[in-house]
PDB file of C-alpha atoms and ligand atoms in Angstrom:
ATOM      1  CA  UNK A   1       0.000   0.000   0.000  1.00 51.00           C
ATOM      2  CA  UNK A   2       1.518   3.611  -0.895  1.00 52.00           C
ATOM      3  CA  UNK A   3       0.945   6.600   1.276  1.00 49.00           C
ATOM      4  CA  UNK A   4      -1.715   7.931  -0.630  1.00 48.00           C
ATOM      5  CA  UNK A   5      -3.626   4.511   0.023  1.00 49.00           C
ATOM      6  CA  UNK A   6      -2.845   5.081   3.369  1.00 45.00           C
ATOM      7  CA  UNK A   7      -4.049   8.462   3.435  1.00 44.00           C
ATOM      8  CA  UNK A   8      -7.207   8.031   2.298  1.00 44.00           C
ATOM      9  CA  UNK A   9      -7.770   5.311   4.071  1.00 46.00           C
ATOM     10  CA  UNK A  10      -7.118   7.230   6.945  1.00 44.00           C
ATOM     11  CA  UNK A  11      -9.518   9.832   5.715  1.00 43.00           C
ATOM     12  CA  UNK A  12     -11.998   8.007   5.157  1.00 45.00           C
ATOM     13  CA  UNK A  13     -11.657   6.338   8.849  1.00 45.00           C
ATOM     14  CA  UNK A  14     -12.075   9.352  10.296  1.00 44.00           C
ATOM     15  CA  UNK A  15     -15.009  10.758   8.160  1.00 44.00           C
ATOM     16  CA  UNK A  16     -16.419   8.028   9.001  1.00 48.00           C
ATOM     17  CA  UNK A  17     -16.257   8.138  12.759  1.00 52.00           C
ATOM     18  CA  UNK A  18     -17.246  11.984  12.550  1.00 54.00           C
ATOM     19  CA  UNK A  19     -20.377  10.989  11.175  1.00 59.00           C
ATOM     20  CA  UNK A  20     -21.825   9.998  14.165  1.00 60.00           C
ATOM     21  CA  UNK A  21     -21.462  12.909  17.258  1.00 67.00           C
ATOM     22  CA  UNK A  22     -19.704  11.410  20.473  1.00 70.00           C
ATOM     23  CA  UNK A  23     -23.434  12.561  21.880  1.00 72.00           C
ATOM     24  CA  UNK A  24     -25.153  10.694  19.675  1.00 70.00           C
ATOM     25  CA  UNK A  25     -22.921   7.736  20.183  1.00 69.00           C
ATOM     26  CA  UNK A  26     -23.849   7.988  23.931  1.00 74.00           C
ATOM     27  CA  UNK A  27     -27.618   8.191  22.902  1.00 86.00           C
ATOM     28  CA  UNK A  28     -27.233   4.885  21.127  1.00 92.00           C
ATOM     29  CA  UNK A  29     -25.637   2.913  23.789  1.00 93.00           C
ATOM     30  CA  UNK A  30     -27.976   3.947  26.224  1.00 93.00           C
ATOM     31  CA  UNK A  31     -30.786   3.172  23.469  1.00 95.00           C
ATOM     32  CA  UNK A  32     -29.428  -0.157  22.889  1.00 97.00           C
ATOM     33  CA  UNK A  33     -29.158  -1.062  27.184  1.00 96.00           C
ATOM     34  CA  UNK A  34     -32.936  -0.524  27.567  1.00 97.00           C
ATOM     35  CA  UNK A  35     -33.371  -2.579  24.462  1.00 98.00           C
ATOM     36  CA  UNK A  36     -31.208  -5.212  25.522  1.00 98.00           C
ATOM     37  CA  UNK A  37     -32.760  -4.979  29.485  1.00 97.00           C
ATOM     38  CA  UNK A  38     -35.979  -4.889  28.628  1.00 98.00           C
ATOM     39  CA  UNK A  39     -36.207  -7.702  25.931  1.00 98.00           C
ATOM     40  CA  UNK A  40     -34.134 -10.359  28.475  1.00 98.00           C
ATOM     41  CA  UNK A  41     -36.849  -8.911  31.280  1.00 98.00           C
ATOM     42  CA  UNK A  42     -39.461 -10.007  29.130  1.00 98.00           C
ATOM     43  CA  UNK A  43     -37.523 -13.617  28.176  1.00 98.00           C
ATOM     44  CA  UNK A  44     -36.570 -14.134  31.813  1.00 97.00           C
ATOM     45  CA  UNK A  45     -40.162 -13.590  32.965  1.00 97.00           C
ATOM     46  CA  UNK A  46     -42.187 -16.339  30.250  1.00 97.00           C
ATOM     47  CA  UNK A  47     -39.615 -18.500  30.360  1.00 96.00           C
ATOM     48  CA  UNK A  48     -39.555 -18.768  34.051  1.00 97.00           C
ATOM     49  CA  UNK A  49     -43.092 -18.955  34.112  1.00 96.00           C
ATOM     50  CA  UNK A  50     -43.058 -21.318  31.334  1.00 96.00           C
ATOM     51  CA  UNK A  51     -40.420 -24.128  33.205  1.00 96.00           C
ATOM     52  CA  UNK A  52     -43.144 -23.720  36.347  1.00 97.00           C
ATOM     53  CA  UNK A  53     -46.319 -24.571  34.516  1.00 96.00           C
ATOM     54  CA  UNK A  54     -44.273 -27.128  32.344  1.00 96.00           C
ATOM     55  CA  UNK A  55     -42.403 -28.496  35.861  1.00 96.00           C
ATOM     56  CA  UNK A  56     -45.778 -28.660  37.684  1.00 96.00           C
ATOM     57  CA  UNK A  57     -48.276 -30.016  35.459  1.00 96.00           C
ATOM     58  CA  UNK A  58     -46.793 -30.930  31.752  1.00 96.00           C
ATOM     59  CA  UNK A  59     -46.757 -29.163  28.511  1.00 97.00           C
ATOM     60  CA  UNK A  60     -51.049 -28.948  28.317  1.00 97.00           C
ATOM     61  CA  UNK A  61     -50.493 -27.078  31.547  1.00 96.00           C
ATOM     62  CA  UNK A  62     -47.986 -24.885  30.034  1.00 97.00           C
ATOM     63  CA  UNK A  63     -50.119 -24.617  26.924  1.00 97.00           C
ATOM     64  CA  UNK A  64     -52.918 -23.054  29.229  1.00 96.00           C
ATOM     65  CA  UNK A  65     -50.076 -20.898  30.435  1.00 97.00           C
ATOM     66  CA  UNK A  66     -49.132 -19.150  27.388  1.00 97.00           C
ATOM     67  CA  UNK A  67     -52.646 -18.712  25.559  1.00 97.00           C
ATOM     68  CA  UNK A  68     -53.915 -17.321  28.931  1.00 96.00           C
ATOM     69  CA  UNK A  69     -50.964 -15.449  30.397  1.00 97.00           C
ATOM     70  CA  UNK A  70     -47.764 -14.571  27.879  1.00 97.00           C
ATOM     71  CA  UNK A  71     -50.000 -11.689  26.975  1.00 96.00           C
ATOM     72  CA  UNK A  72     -51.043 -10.606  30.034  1.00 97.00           C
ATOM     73  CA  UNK A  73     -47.425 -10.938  31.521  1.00 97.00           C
ATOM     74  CA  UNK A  74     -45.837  -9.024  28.677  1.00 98.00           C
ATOM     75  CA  UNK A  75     -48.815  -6.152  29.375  1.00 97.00           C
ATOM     76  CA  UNK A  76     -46.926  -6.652  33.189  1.00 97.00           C
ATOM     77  CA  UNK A  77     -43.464  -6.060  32.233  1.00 98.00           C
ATOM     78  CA  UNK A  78     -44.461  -2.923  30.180  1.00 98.00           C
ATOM     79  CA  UNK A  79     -45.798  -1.097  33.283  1.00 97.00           C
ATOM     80  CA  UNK A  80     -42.522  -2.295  35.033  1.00 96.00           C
ATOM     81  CA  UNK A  81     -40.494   0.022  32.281  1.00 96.00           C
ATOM     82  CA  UNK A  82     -39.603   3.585  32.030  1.00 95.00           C
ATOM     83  CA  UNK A  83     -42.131   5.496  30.342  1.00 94.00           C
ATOM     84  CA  UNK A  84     -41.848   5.500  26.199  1.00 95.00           C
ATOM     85  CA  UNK A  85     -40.447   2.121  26.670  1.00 97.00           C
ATOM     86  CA  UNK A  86     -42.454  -0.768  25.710  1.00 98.00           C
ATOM     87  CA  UNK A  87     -42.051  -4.355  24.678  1.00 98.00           C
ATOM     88  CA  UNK A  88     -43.657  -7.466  22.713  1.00 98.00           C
ATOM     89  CA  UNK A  89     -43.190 -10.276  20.752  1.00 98.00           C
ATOM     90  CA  UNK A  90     -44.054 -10.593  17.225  1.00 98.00           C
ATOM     91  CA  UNK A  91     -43.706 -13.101  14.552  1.00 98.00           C
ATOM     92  CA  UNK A  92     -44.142 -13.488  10.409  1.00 98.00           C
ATOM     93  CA  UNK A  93     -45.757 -17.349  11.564  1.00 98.00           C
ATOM     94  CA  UNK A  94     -47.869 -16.088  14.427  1.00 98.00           C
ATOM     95  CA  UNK A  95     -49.771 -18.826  16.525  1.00 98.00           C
ATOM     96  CA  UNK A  96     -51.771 -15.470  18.745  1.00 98.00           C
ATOM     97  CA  UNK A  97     -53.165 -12.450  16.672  1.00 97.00           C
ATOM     98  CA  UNK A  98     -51.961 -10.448  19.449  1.00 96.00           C
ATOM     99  CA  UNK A  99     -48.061 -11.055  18.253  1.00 98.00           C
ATOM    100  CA  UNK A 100     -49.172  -9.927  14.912  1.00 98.00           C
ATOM    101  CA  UNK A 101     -46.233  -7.479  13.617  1.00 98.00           C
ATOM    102  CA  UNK A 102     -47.057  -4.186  11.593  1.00 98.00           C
ATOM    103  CA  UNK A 103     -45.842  -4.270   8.055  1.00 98.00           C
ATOM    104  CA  UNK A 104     -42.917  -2.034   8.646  1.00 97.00           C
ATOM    105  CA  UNK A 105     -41.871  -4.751  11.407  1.00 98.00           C
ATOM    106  CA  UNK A 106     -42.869  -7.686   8.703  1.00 98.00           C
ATOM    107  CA  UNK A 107     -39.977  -5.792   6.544  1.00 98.00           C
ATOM    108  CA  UNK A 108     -37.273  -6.155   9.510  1.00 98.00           C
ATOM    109  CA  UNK A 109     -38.036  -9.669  10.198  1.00 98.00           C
ATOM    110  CA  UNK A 110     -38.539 -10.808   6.555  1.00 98.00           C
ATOM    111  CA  UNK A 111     -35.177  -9.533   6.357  1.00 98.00           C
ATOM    112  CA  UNK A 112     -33.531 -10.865   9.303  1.00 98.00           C
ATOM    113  CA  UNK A 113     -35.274 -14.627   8.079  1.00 98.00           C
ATOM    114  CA  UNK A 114     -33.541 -13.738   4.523  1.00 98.00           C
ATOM    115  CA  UNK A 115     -30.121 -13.410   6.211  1.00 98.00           C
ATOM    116  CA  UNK A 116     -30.847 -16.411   8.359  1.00 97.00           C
ATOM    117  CA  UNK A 117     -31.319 -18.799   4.923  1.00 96.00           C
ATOM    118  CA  UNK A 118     -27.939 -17.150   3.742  1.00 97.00           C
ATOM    119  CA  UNK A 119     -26.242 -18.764   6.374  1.00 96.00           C
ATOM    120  CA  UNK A 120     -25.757 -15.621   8.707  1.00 97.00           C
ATOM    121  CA  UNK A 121     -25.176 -15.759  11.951  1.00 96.00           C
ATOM    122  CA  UNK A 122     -27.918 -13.277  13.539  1.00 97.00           C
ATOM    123  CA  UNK A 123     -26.686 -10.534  15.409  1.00 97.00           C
ATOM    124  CA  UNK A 124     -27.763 -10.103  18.951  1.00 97.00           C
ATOM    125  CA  UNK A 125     -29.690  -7.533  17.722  1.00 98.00           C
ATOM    126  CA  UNK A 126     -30.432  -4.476  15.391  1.00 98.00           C
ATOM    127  CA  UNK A 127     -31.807  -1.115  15.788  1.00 97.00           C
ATOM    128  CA  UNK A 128     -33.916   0.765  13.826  1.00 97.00           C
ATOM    129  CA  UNK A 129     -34.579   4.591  13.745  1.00 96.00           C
ATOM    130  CA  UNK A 130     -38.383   5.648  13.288  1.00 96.00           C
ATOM    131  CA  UNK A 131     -37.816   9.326  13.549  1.00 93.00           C
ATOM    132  CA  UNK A 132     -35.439  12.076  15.857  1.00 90.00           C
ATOM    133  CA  UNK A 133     -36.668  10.338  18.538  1.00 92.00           C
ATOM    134  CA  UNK A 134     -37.904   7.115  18.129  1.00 95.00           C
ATOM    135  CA  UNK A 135     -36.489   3.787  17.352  1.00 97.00           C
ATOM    136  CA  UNK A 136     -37.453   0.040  17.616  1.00 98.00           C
ATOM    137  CA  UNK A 137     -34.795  -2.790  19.293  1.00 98.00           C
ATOM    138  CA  UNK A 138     -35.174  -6.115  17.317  1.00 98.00           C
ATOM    139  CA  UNK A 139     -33.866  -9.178  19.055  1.00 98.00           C
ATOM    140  CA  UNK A 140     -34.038 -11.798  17.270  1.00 98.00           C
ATOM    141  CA  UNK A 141     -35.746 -15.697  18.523  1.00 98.00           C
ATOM    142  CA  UNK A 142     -33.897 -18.271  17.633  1.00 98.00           C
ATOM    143  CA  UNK A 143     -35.182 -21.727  18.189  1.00 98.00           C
ATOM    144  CA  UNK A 144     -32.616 -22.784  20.969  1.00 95.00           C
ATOM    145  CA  UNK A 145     -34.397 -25.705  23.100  1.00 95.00           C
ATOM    146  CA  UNK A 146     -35.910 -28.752  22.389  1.00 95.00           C
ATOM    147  CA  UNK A 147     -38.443 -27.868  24.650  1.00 94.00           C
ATOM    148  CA  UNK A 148     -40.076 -24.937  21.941  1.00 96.00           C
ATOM    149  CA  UNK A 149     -40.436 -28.188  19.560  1.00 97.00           C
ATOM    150  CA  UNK A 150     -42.840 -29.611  21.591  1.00 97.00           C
ATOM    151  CA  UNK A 151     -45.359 -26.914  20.477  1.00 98.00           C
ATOM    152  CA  UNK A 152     -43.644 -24.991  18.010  1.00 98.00           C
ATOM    153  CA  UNK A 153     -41.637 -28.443  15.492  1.00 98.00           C
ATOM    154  CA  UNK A 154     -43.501 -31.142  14.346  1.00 97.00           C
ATOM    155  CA  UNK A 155     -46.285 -31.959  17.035  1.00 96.00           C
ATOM    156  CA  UNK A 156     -46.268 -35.525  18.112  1.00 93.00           C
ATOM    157  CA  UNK A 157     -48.837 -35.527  21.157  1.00 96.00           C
ATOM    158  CA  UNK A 158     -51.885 -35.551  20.154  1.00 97.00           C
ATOM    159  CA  UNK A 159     -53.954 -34.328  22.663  1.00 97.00           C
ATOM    160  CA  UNK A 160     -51.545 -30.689  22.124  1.00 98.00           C
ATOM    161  CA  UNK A 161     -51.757 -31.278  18.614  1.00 97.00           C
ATOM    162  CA  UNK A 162     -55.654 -31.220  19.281  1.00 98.00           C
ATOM    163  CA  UNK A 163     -55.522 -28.217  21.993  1.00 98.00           C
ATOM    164  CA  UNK A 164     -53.519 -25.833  19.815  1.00 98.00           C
ATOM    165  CA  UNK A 165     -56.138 -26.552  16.585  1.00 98.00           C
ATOM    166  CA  UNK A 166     -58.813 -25.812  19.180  1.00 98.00           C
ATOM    167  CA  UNK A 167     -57.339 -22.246  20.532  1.00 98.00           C
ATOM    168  CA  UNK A 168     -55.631 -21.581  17.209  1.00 98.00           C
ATOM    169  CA  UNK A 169     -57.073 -22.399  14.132  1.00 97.00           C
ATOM    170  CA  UNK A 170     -54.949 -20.552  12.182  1.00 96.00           C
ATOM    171  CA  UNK A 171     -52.274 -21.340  13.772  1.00 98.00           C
ATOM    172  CA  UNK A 172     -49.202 -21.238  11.384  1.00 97.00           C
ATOM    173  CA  UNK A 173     -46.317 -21.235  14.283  1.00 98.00           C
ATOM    174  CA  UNK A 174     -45.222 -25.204  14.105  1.00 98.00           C
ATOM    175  CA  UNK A 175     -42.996 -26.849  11.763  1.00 98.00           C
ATOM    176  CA  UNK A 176     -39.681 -25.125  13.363  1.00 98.00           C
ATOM    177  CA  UNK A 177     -36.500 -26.742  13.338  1.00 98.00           C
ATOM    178  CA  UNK A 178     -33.635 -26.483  16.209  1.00 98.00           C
ATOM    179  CA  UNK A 179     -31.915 -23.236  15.128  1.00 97.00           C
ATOM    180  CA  UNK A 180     -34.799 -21.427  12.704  1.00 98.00           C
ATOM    181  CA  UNK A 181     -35.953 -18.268  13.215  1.00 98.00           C
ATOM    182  CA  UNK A 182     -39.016 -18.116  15.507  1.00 98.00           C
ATOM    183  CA  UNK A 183     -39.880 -14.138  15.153  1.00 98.00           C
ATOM    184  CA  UNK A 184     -38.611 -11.825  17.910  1.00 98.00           C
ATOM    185  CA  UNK A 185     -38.766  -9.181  20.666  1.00 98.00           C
ATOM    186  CA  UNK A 186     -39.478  -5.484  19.714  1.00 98.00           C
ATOM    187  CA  UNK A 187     -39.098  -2.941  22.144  1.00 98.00           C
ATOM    188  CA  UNK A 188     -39.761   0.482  20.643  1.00 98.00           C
ATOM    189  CA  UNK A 189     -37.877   3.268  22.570  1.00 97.00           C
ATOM    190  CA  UNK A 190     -39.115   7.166  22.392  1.00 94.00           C
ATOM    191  CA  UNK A 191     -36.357   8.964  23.653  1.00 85.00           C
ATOM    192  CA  UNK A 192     -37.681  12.636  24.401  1.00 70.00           C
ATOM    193  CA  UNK A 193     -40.074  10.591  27.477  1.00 48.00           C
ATOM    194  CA  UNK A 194     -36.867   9.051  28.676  1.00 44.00           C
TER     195      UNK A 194
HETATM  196  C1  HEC B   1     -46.375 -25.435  25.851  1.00 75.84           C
HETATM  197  C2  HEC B   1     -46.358 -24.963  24.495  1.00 75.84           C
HETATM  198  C3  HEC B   1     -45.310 -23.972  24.068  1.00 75.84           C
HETATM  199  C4  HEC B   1     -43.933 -24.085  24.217  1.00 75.84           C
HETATM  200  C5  HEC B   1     -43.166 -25.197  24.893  1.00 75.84           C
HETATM  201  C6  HEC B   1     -43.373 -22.907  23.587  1.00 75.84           C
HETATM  202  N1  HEC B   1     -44.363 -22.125  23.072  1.00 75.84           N
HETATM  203 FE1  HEC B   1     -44.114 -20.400  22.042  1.00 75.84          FE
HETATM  204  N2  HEC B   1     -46.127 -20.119  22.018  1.00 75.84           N
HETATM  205  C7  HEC B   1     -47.068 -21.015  22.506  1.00 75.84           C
HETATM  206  C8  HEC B   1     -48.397 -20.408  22.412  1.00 75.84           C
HETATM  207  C9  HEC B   1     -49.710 -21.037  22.854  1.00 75.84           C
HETATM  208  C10 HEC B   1     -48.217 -19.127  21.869  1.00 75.84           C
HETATM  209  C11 HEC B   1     -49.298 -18.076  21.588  1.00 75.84           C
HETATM  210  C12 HEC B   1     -49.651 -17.335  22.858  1.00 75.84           C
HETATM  211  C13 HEC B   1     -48.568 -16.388  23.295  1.00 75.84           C
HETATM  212  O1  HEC B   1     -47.595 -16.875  23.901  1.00 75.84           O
HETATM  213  O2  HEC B   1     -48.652 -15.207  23.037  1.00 75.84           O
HETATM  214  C14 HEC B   1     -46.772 -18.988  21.632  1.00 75.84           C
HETATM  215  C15 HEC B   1     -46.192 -17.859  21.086  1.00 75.84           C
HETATM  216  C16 HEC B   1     -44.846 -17.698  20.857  1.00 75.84           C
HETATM  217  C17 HEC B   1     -44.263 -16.512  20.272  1.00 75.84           C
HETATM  218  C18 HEC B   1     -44.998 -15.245  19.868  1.00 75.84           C
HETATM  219  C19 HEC B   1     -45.398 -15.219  18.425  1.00 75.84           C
HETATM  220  C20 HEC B   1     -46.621 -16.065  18.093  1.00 75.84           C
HETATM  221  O3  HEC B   1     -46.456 -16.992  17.288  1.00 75.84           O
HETATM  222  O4  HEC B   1     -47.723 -15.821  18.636  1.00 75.84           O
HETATM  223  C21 HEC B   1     -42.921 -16.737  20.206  1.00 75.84           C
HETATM  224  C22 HEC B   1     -41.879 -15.781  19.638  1.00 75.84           C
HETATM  225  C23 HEC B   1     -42.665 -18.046  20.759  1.00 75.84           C
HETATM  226  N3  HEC B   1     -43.868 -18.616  21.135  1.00 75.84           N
HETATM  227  C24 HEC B   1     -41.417 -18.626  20.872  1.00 75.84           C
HETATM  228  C25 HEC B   1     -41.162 -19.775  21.595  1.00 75.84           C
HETATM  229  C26 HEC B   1     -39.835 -20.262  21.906  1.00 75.84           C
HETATM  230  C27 HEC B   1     -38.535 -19.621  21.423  1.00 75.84           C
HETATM  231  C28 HEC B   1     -39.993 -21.382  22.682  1.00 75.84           C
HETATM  232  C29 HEC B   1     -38.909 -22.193  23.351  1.00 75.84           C
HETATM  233  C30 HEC B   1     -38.069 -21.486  24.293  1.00 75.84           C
HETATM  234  C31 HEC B   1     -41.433 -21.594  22.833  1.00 75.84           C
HETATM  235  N4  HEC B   1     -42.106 -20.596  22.154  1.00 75.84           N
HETATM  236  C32 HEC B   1     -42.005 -22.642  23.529  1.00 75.84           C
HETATM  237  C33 HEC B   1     -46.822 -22.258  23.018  1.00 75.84           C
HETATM  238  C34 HEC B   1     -45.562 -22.727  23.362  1.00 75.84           C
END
């Protein structure tokens, strides 16, 4: 490489870094902790929920305790944030019609599942600005335990098999393999309430 390679290289390092202010840098980060807080609140609370109802009285039991509660739970762990924060789940293959995402949040997720065939490895998340002073925190849900399989792969037990038909009927959230892309957490973040 000759120096003038190296120069503008150099230039364009630094252009690059001046594009964003050091305040706005500090914005982000702090955008990004209450995305990443709130969306493992909300994973921390089903999924401890989940094991209970699962532990105590089998997967029909922890059926009963999603269709009835995930909502209502998720509704809990909004009031629990700062104000302009909220969270929920969405997903393109929705099994409730309360997880159904808005087209603009079809458009993120489409894109994250087109990645995910490419053989790219998800990011933890991504961030997405809706105006000066709003933006929306994508985490992405990977199928990681066997356990989702049981309601969300290829369903073997009848009697859930019959359950979800019954509470679902258009249910289109089964199929899933270990590893796919199940939908994922949104929390949308005004910062001017903060
Ligand atoms: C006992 C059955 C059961 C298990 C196990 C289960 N789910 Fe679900 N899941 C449901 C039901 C019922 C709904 C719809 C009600 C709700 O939770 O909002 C749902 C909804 C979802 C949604 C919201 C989008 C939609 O389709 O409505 C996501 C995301 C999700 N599940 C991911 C997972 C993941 C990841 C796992 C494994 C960690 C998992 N689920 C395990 C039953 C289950």
């Amino acid at each position: 490489m000759n120096i003038f390679q190296t120069l503008s290289l150099v230039t364009l390092s630094s252009s690059i870094l001046l594009a964003v202010s050091p305040k706005e840098i500090d914005n982000l980060e702090s955008i990004v902790k209450i995305g990443n807080e709130s969306s493992i609140l909300l994973i921390k609370t089903l999924g401890q929920n989940m094991k209970k109802s699962m532990k105590s009285g089998g997967v029909l039991h922890a059926l009963d305790f999603c269709s009835n509660q995930a909502y209502t739970l998720t509704q809990e762990v909004n009031k629990k944030l700062p104000r302009g924060v909220s969270v929920k789940r969405v997903s393109v293959k929705y099994r409730s019609q309360q997880n159904i995402p808005s087209q603009k949040e079809r458009t993120i997720l489409e894109s994250l599942q087109s990645l995910k065939v490419s053989n790219v490895i998800l990011p933890n998340y991504v961030l997405q600005k809706i105006d000066k002073n709003t933006y929306k925190y994508y985490k992405p849900l990977i199928i990681n335990k066997i356990a989702c399989l049981k309601c969300h792969g290829d369903i073997k037990n009848i009697e859930l098999k019959h359950e979800i038909a019954k509470r679902y009927p258009l249910d289109s959230a089964t199929g899933y393999k270990i590893g796919d892309l199940r939908g994922a957490i949104i929390v949308t973040i005004e910062k001017s309430i903060k």
